[in-house]
Amino acid sequence: IKISEQLGYDFRLLKEVRRINDDQMERFVKKITDTLWVLKDKTIGVLGLAFKQNTDDVRMSPAIELCQRLQKEGATLRVHDPKAKAVLSNVTYVDDMNAVPEGCDALVVATEWDEFKELDLERARKALSHPILFDGRNLFDRVEMEQLGWVYKSVGR
């Protein structure tokens, strides 16, 4: 967008894509706050920080923006990413994805890493104070998750 503006071109399509992405983030944050009511003093586990899977790149990462918004609302975060590290302050970084849910009120999938599909769902469900999973990447099947005892909230479906 900046480059097109510098060249004197109004790249409306790209601006609309950005607006749609911003709206998607708003809906996801609203889904989390509507479910948990208040984020202040809640502990939320977050799986994924990188912009996309198989990279440590966090520039323009929706996961980072999500974490910052959750923190702004007063949430405490426990986070794991297979490659991206130490980009947020005042969070607990967890090396083992299966340990992230320990002591959390809910779990969020924020980046689409294939290994997150192998999450020990039974262990995670038991570790959480409430078995709530916000799946921002639609990694799991809603019907299957509900059969396993989860409150399952996904995006865009």
mmCIF file of C-alpha atoms in Angstrom:
data_model
loop_
_atom_site.group_PDB
_atom_site.id
_atom_site.type_symbol
_atom_site.label_atom_id
_atom_site.label_comp_id
_atom_site.label_asym_id
_atom_site.label_seq_id
_atom_site.Cartn_x
_atom_site.Cartn_y
_atom_site.Cartn_z
ATOM 1 C CA ILE A 1 0.000 0.000 0.000
ATOM 2 C CA LYS A 2 2.803 2.406 0.943
ATOM 3 C CA ILE A 3 4.705 1.689 -2.274
ATOM 4 C CA SER A 4 1.607 2.191 -4.402
ATOM 5 C CA GLU A 5 0.895 5.479 -2.610
ATOM 6 C CA GLN A 6 4.472 6.620 -3.237
ATOM 7 C CA LEU A 7 3.938 5.836 -6.926
ATOM 8 C CA GLY A 8 0.671 7.796 -6.946
ATOM 9 C CA TYR A 9 -1.523 4.716 -7.358
ATOM 10 C CA ASP A 10 -4.596 4.097 -5.204
ATOM 11 C CA PHE A 11 -4.399 0.322 -4.680
ATOM 12 C CA ARG A 12 -7.995 -0.070 -3.465
ATOM 13 C CA LEU A 13 -8.004 -3.860 -3.733
ATOM 14 C CA LEU A 14 -5.051 -4.209 -1.366
ATOM 15 C CA LYS A 15 -6.621 -1.723 1.043
ATOM 16 C CA GLU A 16 -9.811 -3.790 1.027
ATOM 17 C CA VAL A 17 -7.815 -6.956 1.776
ATOM 18 C CA ARG A 18 -6.238 -5.173 4.753
ATOM 19 C CA ARG A 19 -9.674 -4.050 5.957
ATOM 20 C CA ILE A 20 -11.028 -7.606 5.676
ATOM 21 C CA ASN A 21 -8.047 -8.930 7.666
ATOM 22 C CA ASP A 22 -8.607 -6.265 10.328
ATOM 23 C CA ASP A 23 -12.297 -7.203 10.527
ATOM 24 C CA GLN A 24 -11.367 -10.879 10.895
ATOM 25 C CA MET A 25 -9.123 -10.025 13.868
ATOM 26 C CA GLU A 26 -11.929 -7.988 15.438
ATOM 27 C CA ARG A 27 -14.355 -10.897 15.104
ATOM 28 C CA PHE A 28 -11.858 -13.337 16.611
ATOM 29 C CA VAL A 29 -11.094 -11.106 19.608
ATOM 30 C CA LYS A 30 -14.843 -10.538 20.080
ATOM 31 C CA LYS A 31 -15.424 -14.294 20.009
ATOM 32 C CA ILE A 32 -12.834 -14.719 22.769
ATOM 33 C CA THR A 33 -14.201 -11.906 24.933
ATOM 34 C CA ASP A 34 -17.830 -12.965 24.390
ATOM 35 C CA THR A 35 -16.962 -16.493 25.527
ATOM 36 C CA LEU A 36 -14.714 -15.603 28.473
ATOM 37 C CA TRP A 37 -16.680 -12.420 29.347
ATOM 38 C CA VAL A 38 -13.715 -10.636 30.895
ATOM 39 C CA LEU A 39 -10.074 -11.145 29.937
ATOM 40 C CA LYS A 40 -8.645 -9.310 32.937
ATOM 41 C CA ASP A 41 -6.886 -11.797 35.209
ATOM 42 C CA LYS A 42 -7.516 -14.687 32.802
ATOM 43 C CA THR A 43 -4.609 -16.845 31.665
ATOM 44 C CA ILE A 44 -4.697 -17.816 28.018
ATOM 45 C CA GLY A 45 -2.460 -20.316 26.266
ATOM 46 C CA VAL A 46 -1.418 -19.323 22.755
ATOM 47 C CA LEU A 47 -0.044 -21.745 20.192
ATOM 48 C CA GLY A 48 1.890 -19.903 17.510
ATOM 49 C CA LEU A 49 3.539 -16.523 17.142
ATOM 50 C CA ALA A 50 5.076 -16.632 13.676
ATOM 51 C CA PHE A 51 3.451 -14.997 10.671
ATOM 52 C CA LYS A 52 2.984 -18.460 9.162
ATOM 53 C CA GLN A 53 4.128 -22.021 9.796
ATOM 54 C CA ASN A 54 7.684 -23.151 9.127
ATOM 55 C CA THR A 55 9.231 -19.751 9.783
ATOM 56 C CA ASP A 56 10.441 -17.642 12.681
ATOM 57 C CA ASP A 57 9.249 -14.456 10.940
ATOM 58 C CA VAL A 58 6.933 -12.443 13.193
ATOM 59 C CA ARG A 59 6.759 -9.273 11.071
ATOM 60 C CA MET A 60 3.109 -8.362 10.534
ATOM 61 C CA SER A 61 2.078 -11.528 12.399
ATOM 62 C CA PRO A 62 -1.626 -11.668 13.249
ATOM 63 C CA ALA A 63 -0.670 -13.917 16.185
ATOM 64 C CA ILE A 64 1.496 -11.167 17.694
ATOM 65 C CA GLU A 65 -1.284 -8.620 17.217
ATOM 66 C CA LEU A 66 -3.733 -11.018 18.866
ATOM 67 C CA CYS A 67 -1.413 -11.523 21.846
ATOM 68 C CA GLN A 68 -0.960 -7.786 22.278
ATOM 69 C CA ARG A 69 -4.699 -7.232 22.197
ATOM 70 C CA LEU A 70 -5.290 -9.969 24.765
ATOM 71 C CA GLN A 71 -2.633 -8.436 27.010
ATOM 72 C CA LYS A 72 -4.192 -4.999 26.604
ATOM 73 C CA GLU A 73 -7.448 -6.474 27.924
ATOM 74 C CA GLY A 74 -5.585 -7.753 31.004
ATOM 75 C CA ALA A 75 -4.933 -11.390 30.041
ATOM 76 C CA THR A 76 -1.806 -13.255 31.100
ATOM 77 C CA LEU A 77 -0.301 -15.380 28.326
ATOM 78 C CA ARG A 78 1.511 -18.698 28.121
ATOM 79 C CA VAL A 79 2.865 -19.072 24.589
ATOM 80 C CA HIS A 80 4.623 -21.591 22.379
ATOM 81 C CA ASP A 81 5.947 -21.400 18.847
ATOM 82 C CA PRO A 82 8.286 -24.000 17.318
ATOM 83 C CA LYS A 83 10.601 -21.321 15.859
ATOM 84 C CA ALA A 84 9.595 -17.751 16.795
ATOM 85 C CA LYS A 85 10.948 -16.655 20.173
ATOM 86 C CA ALA A 86 11.110 -13.713 22.562
ATOM 87 C CA VAL A 87 9.123 -11.135 20.668
ATOM 88 C CA LEU A 88 6.600 -10.328 23.389
ATOM 89 C CA SER A 89 7.232 -9.038 26.869
ATOM 90 C CA ASN A 90 5.424 -10.106 30.009
ATOM 91 C CA VAL A 91 4.505 -13.568 28.722
ATOM 92 C CA THR A 92 5.581 -17.032 29.783
ATOM 93 C CA TYR A 93 7.335 -18.884 26.976
ATOM 94 C CA VAL A 94 6.768 -22.640 27.132
ATOM 95 C CA ASP A 95 9.042 -25.072 25.260
ATOM 96 C CA ASP A 96 6.536 -27.940 25.119
ATOM 97 C CA MET A 97 3.262 -27.230 23.321
ATOM 98 C CA ASN A 98 1.498 -29.810 25.489
ATOM 99 C CA ALA A 99 2.466 -27.882 28.625
ATOM 100 C CA VAL A 100 1.000 -24.569 27.415
ATOM 101 C CA PRO A 101 -2.561 -25.212 28.722
ATOM 102 C CA GLU A 102 -1.395 -25.833 32.312
ATOM 103 C CA GLY A 103 -3.086 -23.270 34.544
ATOM 104 C CA CYS A 104 -4.883 -21.592 31.631
ATOM 105 C CA ASP A 105 -8.538 -20.627 31.289
ATOM 106 C CA ALA A 106 -8.581 -21.213 27.512
ATOM 107 C CA LEU A 107 -6.331 -22.119 24.599
ATOM 108 C CA VAL A 108 -5.871 -20.278 21.293
ATOM 109 C CA VAL A 109 -4.401 -21.642 18.069
ATOM 110 C CA ALA A 110 -2.911 -18.556 16.399
ATOM 111 C CA THR A 111 -0.540 -19.995 13.750
ATOM 112 C CA GLU A 112 -1.134 -23.005 11.524
ATOM 113 C CA TRP A 113 1.753 -25.306 12.471
ATOM 114 C CA ASP A 114 1.230 -28.946 11.441
ATOM 115 C CA GLU A 115 2.579 -30.129 14.790
ATOM 116 C CA PHE A 116 -0.271 -28.358 16.598
ATOM 117 C CA LYS A 117 -2.594 -30.954 15.031
ATOM 118 C CA GLU A 118 -0.756 -33.472 17.244
ATOM 119 C CA LEU A 119 -1.597 -31.608 20.460
ATOM 120 C CA ASP A 120 -2.508 -34.006 23.272
ATOM 121 C CA LEU A 121 -6.133 -32.875 23.401
ATOM 122 C CA GLU A 122 -7.052 -34.978 26.436
ATOM 123 C CA ARG A 123 -4.119 -33.639 28.457
ATOM 124 C CA ALA A 124 -4.913 -30.082 27.343
ATOM 125 C CA ARG A 125 -8.606 -30.409 28.214
ATOM 126 C CA LYS A 126 -7.786 -31.646 31.698
ATOM 127 C CA ALA A 127 -5.123 -28.963 32.277
ATOM 128 C CA LEU A 128 -7.415 -26.042 31.442
ATOM 129 C CA SER A 129 -9.777 -24.574 34.026
ATOM 130 C CA HIS A 130 -12.375 -24.563 31.225
ATOM 131 C CA PRO A 131 -12.016 -26.790 28.131
ATOM 132 C CA ILE A 132 -12.243 -23.917 25.639
ATOM 133 C CA LEU A 133 -10.286 -23.845 22.378
ATOM 134 C CA PHE A 134 -10.315 -20.833 20.068
ATOM 135 C CA ASP A 135 -9.047 -22.164 16.758
ATOM 136 C CA GLY A 136 -7.914 -19.207 14.682
ATOM 137 C CA ARG A 137 -6.568 -21.509 11.961
ATOM 138 C CA ASN A 138 -9.337 -24.142 11.781
ATOM 139 C CA LEU A 139 -6.944 -26.998 12.511
ATOM 140 C CA PHE A 140 -9.529 -29.145 14.228
ATOM 141 C CA ASP A 141 -12.964 -30.504 13.365
ATOM 142 C CA ARG A 142 -15.750 -28.851 15.373
ATOM 143 C CA VAL A 143 -17.904 -31.969 15.751
ATOM 144 C CA GLU A 144 -14.958 -34.099 16.834
ATOM 145 C CA MET A 145 -13.785 -31.477 19.335
ATOM 146 C CA GLU A 146 -17.245 -31.178 20.876
ATOM 147 C CA GLN A 147 -17.464 -34.988 21.143
ATOM 148 C CA LEU A 148 -14.160 -34.855 23.057
ATOM 149 C CA GLY A 149 -15.701 -32.430 25.573
ATOM 150 C CA TRP A 150 -14.383 -29.128 24.229
ATOM 151 C CA VAL A 151 -16.093 -25.795 23.856
ATOM 152 C CA TYR A 152 -14.769 -25.202 20.364
ATOM 153 C CA LYS A 153 -14.773 -21.798 18.671
ATOM 154 C CA SER A 154 -13.306 -21.408 15.209
ATOM 155 C CA VAL A 155 -13.022 -18.563 12.736
ATOM 156 C CA GLY A 156 -14.796 -18.184 9.420
ATOM 157 C CA ARG A 157 -16.977 -21.257 9.628
#
